PDB file of C-alpha atoms in Angstrom:
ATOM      1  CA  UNK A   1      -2.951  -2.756  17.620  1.00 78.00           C
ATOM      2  CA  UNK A   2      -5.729  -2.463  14.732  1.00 83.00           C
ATOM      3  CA  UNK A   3      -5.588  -4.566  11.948  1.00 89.00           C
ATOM      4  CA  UNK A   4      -7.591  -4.920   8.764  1.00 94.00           C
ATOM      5  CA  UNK A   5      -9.226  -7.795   6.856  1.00 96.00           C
ATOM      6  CA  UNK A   6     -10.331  -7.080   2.360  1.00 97.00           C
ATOM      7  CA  UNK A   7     -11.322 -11.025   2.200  1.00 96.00           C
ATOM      8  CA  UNK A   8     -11.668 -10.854  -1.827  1.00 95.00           C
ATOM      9  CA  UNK A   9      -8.585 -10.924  -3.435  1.00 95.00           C
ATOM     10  CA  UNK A  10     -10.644 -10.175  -6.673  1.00 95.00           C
ATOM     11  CA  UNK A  11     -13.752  -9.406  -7.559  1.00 96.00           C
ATOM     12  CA  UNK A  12     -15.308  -8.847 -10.992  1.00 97.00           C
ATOM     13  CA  UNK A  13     -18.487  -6.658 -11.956  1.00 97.00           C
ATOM     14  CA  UNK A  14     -19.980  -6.195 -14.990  1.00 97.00           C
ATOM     15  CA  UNK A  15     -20.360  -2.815 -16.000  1.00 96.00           C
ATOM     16  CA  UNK A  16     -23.583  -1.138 -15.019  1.00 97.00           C
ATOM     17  CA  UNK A  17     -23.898  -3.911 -11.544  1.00 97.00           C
ATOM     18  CA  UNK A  18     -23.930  -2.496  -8.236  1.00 97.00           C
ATOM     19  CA  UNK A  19     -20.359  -3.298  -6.450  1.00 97.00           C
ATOM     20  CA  UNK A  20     -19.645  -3.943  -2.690  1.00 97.00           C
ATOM     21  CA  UNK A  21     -16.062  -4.812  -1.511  1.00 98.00           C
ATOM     22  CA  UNK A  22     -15.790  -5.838   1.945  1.00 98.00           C
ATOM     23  CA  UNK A  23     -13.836  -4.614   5.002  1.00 97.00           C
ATOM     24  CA  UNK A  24     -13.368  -5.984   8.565  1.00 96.00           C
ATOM     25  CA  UNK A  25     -11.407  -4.258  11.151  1.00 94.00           C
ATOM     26  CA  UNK A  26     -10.046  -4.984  14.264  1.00 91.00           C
ATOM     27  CA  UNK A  27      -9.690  -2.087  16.998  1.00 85.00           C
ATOM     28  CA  UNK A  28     -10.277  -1.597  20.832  1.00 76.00           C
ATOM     29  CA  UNK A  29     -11.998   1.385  21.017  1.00 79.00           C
ATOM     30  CA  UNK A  30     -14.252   3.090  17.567  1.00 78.00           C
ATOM     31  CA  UNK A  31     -11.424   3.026  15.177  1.00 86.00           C
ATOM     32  CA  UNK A  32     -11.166   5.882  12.469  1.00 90.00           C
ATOM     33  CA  UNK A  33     -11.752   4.067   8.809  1.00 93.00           C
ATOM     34  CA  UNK A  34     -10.508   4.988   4.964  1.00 94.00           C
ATOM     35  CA  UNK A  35     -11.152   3.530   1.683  1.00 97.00           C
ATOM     36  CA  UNK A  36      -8.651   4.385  -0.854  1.00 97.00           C
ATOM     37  CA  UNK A  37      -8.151   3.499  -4.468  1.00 97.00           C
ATOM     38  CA  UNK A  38      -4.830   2.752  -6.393  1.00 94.00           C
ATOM     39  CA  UNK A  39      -4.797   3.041 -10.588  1.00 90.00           C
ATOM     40  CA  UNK A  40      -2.091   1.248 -12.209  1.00 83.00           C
ATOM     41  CA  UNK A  41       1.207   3.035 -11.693  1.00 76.00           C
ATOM     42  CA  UNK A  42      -0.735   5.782  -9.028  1.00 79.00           C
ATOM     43  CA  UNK A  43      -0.456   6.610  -5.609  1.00 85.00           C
ATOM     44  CA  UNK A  44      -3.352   5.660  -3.615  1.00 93.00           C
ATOM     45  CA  UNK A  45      -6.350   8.131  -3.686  1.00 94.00           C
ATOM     46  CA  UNK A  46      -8.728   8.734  -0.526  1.00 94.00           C
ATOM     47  CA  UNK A  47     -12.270   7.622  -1.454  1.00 96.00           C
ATOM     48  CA  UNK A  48     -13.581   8.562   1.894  1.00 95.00           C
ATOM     49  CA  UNK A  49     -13.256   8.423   5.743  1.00 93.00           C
ATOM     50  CA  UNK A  50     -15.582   7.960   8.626  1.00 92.00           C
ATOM     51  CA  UNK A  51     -14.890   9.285  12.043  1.00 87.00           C
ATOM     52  CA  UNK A  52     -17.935   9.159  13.628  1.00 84.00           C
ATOM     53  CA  UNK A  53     -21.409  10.486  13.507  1.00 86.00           C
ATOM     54  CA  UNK A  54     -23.897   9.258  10.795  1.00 88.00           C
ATOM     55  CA  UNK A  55     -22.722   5.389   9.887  1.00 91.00           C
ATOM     56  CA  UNK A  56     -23.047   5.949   5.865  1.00 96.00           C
ATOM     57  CA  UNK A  57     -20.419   8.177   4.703  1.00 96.00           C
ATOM     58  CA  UNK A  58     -20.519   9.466   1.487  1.00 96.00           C
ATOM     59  CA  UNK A  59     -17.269   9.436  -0.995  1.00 96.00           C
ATOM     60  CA  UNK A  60     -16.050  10.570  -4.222  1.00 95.00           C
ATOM     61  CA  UNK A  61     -16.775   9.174  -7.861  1.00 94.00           C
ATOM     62  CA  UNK A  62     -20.332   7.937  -6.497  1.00 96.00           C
ATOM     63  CA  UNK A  63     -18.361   5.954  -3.725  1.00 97.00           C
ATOM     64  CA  UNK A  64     -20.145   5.120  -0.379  1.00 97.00           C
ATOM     65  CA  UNK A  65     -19.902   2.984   2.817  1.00 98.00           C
ATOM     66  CA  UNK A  66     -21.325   1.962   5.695  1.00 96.00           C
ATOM     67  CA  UNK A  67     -19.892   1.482   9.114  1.00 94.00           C
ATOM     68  CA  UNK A  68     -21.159  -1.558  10.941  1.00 94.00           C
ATOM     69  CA  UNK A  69     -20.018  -1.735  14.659  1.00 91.00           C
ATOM     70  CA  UNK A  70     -21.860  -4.859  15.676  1.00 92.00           C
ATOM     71  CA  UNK A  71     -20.054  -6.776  12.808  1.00 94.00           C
ATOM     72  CA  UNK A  72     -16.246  -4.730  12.742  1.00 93.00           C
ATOM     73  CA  UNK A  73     -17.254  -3.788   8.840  1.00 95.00           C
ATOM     74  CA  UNK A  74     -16.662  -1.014   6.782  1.00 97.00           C
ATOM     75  CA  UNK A  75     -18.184  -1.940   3.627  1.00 98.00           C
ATOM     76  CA  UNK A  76     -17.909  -0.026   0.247  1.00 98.00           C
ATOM     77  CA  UNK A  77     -20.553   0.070  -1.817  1.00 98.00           C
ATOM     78  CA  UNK A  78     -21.712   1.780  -5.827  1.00 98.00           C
ATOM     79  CA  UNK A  79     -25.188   1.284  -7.023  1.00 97.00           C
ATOM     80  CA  UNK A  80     -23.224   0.973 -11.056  1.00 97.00           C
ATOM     81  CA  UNK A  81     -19.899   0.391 -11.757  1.00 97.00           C
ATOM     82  CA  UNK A  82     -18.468   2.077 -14.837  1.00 96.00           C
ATOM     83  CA  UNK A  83     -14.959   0.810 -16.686  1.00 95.00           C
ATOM     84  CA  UNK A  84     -13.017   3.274 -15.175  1.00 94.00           C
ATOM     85  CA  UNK A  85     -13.636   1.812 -11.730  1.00 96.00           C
ATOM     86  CA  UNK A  86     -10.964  -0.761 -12.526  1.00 96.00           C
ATOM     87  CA  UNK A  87      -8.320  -0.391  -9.684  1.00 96.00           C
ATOM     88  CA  UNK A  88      -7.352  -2.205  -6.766  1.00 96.00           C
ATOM     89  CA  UNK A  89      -8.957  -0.903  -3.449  1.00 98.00           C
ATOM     90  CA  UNK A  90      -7.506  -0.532  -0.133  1.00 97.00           C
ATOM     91  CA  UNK A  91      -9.543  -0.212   3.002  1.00 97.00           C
ATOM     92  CA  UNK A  92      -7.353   1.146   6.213  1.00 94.00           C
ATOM     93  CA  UNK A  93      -7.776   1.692   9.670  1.00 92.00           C
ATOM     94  CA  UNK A  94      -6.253   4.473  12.192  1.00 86.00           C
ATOM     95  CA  UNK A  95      -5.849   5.751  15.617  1.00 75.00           C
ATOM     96  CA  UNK A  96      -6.210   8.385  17.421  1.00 69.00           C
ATOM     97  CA  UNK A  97      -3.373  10.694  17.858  1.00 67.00           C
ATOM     98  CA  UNK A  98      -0.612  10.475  15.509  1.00 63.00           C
ATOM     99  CA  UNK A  99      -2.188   8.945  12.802  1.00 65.00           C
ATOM    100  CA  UNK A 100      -0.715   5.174  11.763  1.00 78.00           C
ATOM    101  CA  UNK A 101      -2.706   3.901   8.958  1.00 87.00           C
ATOM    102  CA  UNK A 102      -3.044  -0.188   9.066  1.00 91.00           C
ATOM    103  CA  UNK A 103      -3.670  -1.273   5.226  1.00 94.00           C
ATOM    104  CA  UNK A 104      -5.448  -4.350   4.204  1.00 95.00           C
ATOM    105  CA  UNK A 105      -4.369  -6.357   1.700  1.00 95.00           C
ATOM    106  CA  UNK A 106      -6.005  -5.013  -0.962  1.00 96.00           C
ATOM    107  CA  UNK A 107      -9.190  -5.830  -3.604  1.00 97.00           C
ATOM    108  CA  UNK A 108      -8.800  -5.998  -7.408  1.00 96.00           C
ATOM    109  CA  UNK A 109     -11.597  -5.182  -9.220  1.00 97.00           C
ATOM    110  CA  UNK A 110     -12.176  -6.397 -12.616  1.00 96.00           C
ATOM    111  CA  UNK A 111     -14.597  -4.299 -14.837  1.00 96.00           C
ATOM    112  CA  UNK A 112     -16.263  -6.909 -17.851  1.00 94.00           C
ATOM    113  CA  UNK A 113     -18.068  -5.010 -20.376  1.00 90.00           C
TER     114      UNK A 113
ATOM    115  CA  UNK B   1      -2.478  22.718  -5.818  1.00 65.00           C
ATOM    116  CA  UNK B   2       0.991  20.258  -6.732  1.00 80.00           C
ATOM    117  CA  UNK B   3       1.055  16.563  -5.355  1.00 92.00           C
ATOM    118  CA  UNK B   4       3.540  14.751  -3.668  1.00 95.00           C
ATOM    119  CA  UNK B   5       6.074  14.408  -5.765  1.00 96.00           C
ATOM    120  CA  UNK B   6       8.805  11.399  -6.053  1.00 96.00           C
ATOM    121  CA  UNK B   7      11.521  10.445  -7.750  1.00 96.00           C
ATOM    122  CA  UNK B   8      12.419   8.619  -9.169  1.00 96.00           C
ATOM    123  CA  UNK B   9      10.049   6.039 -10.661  1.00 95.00           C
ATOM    124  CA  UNK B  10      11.466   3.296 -11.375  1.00 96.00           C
ATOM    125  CA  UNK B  11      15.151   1.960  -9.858  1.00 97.00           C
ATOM    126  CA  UNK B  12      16.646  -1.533 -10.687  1.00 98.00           C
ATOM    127  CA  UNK B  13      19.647  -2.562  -8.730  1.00 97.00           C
ATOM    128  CA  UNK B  14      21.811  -5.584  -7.515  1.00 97.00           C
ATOM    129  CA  UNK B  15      21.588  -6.957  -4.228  1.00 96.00           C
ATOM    130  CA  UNK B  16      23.981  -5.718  -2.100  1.00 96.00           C
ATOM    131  CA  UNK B  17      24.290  -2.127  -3.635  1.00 97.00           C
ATOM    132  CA  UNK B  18      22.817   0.785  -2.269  1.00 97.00           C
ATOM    133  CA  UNK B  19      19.596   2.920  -3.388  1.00 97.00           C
ATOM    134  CA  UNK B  20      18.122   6.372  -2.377  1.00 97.00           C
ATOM    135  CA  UNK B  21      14.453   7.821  -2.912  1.00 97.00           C
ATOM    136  CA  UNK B  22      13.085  11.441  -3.033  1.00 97.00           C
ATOM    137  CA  UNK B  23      10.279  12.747  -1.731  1.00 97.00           C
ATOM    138  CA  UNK B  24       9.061  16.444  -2.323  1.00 96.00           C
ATOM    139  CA  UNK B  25       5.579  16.887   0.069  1.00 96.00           C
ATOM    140  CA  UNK B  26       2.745  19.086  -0.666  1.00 95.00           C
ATOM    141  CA  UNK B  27       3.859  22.515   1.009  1.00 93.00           C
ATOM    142  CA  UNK B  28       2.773  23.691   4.247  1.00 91.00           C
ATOM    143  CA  UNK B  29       2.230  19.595   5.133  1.00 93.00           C
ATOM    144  CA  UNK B  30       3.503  19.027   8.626  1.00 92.00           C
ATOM    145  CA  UNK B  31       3.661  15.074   8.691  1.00 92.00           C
ATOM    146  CA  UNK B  32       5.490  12.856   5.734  1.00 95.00           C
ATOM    147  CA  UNK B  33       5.572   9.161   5.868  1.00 95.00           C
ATOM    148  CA  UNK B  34       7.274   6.192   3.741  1.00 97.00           C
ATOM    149  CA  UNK B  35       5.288   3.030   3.206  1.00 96.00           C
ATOM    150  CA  UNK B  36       6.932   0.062   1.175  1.00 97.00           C
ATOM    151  CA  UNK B  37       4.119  -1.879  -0.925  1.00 95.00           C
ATOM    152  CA  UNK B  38       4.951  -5.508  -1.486  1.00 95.00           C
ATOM    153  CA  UNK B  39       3.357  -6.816  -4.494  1.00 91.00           C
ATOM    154  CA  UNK B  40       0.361  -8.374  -3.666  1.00 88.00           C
ATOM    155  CA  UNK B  41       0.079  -6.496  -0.250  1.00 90.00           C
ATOM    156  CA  UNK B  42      -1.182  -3.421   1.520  1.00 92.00           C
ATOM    157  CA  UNK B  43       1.346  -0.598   1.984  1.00 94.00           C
ATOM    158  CA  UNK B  44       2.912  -1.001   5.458  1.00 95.00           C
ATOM    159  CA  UNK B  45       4.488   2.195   7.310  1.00 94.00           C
ATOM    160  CA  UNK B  46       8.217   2.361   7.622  1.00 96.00           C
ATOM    161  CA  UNK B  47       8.383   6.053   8.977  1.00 95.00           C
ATOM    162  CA  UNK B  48       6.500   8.768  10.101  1.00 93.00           C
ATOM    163  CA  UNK B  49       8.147  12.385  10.448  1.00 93.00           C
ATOM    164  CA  UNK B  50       6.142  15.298  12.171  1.00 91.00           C
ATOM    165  CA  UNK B  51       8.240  18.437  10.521  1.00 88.00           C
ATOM    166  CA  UNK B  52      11.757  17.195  11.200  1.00 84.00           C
ATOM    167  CA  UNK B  53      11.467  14.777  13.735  1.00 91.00           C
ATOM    168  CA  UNK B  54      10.527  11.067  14.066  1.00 92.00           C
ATOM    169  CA  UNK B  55       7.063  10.250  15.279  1.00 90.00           C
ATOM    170  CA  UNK B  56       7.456   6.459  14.201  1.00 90.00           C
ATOM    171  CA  UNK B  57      10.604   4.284  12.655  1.00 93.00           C
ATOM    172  CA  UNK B  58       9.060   0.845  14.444  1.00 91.00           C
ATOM    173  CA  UNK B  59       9.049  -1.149  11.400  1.00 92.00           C
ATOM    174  CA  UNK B  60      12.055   0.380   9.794  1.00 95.00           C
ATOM    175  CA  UNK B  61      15.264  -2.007   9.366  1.00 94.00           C
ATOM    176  CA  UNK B  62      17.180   0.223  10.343  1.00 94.00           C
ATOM    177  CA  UNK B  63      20.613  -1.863  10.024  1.00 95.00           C
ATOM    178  CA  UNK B  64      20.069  -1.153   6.119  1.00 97.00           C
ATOM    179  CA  UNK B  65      17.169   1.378   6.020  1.00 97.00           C
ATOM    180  CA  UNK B  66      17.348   5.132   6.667  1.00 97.00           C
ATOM    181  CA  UNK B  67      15.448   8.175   6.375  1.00 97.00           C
ATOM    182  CA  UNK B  68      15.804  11.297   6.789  1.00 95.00           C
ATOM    183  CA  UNK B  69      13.738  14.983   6.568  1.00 94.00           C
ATOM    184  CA  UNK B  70      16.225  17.791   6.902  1.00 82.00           C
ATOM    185  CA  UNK B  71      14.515  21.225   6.979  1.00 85.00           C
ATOM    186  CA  UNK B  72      11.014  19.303   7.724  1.00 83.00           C
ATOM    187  CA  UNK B  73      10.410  20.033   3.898  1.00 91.00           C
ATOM    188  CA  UNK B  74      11.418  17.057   1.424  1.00 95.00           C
ATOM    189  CA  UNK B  75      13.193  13.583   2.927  1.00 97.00           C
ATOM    190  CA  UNK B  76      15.140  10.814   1.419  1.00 97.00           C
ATOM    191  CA  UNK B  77      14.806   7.183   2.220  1.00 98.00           C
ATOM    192  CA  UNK B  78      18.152   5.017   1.335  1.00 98.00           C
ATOM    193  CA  UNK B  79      18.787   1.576   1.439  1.00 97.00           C
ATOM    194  CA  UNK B  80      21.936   0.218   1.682  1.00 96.00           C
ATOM    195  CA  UNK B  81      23.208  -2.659   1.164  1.00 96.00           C
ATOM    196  CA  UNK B  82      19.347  -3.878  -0.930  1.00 96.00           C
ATOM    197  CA  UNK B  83      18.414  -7.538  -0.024  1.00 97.00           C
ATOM    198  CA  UNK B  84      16.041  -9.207  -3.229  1.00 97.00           C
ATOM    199  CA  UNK B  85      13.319  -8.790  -0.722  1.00 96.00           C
ATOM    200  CA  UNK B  86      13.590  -4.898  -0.913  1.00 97.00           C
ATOM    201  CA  UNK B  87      11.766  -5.128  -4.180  1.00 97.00           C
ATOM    202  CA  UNK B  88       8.655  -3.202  -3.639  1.00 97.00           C
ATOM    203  CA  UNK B  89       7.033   0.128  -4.452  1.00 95.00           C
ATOM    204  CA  UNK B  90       7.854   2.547  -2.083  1.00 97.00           C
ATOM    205  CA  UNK B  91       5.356   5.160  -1.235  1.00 96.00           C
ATOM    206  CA  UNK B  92       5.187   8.638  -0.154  1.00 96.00           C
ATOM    207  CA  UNK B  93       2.329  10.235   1.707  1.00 95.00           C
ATOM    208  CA  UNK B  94       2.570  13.737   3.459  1.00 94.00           C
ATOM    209  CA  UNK B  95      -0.819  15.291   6.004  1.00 92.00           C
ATOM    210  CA  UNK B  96      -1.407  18.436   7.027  1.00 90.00           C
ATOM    211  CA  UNK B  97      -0.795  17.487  10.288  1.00 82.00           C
ATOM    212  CA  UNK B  98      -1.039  13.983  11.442  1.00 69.00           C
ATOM    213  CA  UNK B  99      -1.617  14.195  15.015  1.00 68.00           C
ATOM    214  CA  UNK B 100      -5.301  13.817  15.471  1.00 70.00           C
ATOM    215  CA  UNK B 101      -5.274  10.662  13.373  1.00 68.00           C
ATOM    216  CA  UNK B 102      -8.187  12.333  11.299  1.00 76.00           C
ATOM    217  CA  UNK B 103      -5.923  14.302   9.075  1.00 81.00           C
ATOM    218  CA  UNK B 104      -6.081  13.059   5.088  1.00 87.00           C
ATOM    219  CA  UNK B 105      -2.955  11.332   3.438  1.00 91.00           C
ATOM    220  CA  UNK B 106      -2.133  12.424   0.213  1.00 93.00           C
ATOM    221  CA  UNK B 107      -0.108   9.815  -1.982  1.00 94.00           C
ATOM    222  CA  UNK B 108       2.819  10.067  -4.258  1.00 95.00           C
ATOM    223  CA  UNK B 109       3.209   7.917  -7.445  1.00 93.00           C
ATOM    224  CA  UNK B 110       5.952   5.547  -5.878  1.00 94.00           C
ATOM    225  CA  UNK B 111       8.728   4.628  -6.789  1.00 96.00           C
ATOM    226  CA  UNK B 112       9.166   1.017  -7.942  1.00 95.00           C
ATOM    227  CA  UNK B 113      12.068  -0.689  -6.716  1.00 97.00           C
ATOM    228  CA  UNK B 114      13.322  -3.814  -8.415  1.00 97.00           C
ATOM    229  CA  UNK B 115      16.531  -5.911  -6.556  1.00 97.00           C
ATOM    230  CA  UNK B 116      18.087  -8.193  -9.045  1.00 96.00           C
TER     231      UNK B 116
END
């Protein structure tokens, strides 16, 4: 069964820094990986997906992330963070076939002006 | 293009008495799941539905947990009798068709769920 490690509970940029939130997974075989974002009182939103191919996948809202093999990571990444970034972020992990998303726990990030 | 709609938002009960939540998918979407969001936690599947049937119910309780998706349109989720530790948001999601495992999940807003 996959599983799926967000380390940082919280994390806080200042506005205008570059942001990376990190993301370890744990699959048998090349897993397929998601990054979502949740707004206060929202559903979650899909920032982007890799299934394969080129490793840096490129996302909505200037989002992007890299898939690591060697070290299980799926790292998301924005050169400047603006105040609307402010959300919590989820990164997931899923199966081929009938598609069972495995959630981390989630990373809050704080936006300081 | 309408979202996945729920209702309703917000529901606060007593232990012991029973709840129900609506979910409305975006049309033509062949696959709806419910996830239940602790606070402070990831949302974790409870059940999957491919059109009317049941792809995946392994982590439902199903002695006080059911679902169901009549029509393979909209579905309702009930609880009955709530325990305290049913507080949670519970989450909608529906996919065009959720059997390559590639297929995009599109959210609802949740319904919050508070078990006094």
């Amino acid at each position: 069964a996959q599983s799926v490690t967000q380390p940082d509970i919280h994390i806080t940029v200042s506005e205008g820094a570059s942001l990376e939130l990190r993301c370890n997974y744990s699959y048998g075989a090349t897993p397929y990986l998601f990054w979502y974002v949740q707004s206060p009182g929202q559903g979650l939103q899909l920032l982007l997906k890799y299934f394969s191919g080129d490793t840096l996948v490129q996302g909505i809202k200037g989002f992007e992330a890299e898939f690591k093999r060697s070290q299980s990571s799926f790292n998301l990444r924005k050169p400047s963070v603006h105040w609307s970034d402010a959300a919590e972020y989820f990164c997931a992990v899923g199966a081929r076939g009938f598609q069972k998303l495995v959630f981390g726990t989630g990373t809050r990030l704080l936006v300081s002006p | 293009e309408a979202g996945v709609a729920q209702s309703p938002r917000y529901k606060i009960i007593e232990k012991r008495q029973s709840v129900a939540f609506w979910c409305n998918p975006i049309s033509g979407h062949a696959t709806l799941y419910w996830y239940q969001q602790i606070l402070g936690q990831g949302p974790k599947l409870l059940i999957q539905f491919q059109n009317n049937g049941v792809v995946d119910d392994s982590q439902l309780p199903k002695d006080r947990f059911s679902a169901e998706r009549l029509k393979g349109v909209d579905s309702t989720l009930k609880i009955q009798p709530a325990k305290l530790e049913d507080s949670a948001v519970y989450l909608c999601a529906s996919s065009l068709e959720g059997t390559s495992g590639r297929d995009t999940q599109y959210f609802g807003p949740g319904t919050r769920l508070t078990v006094l």
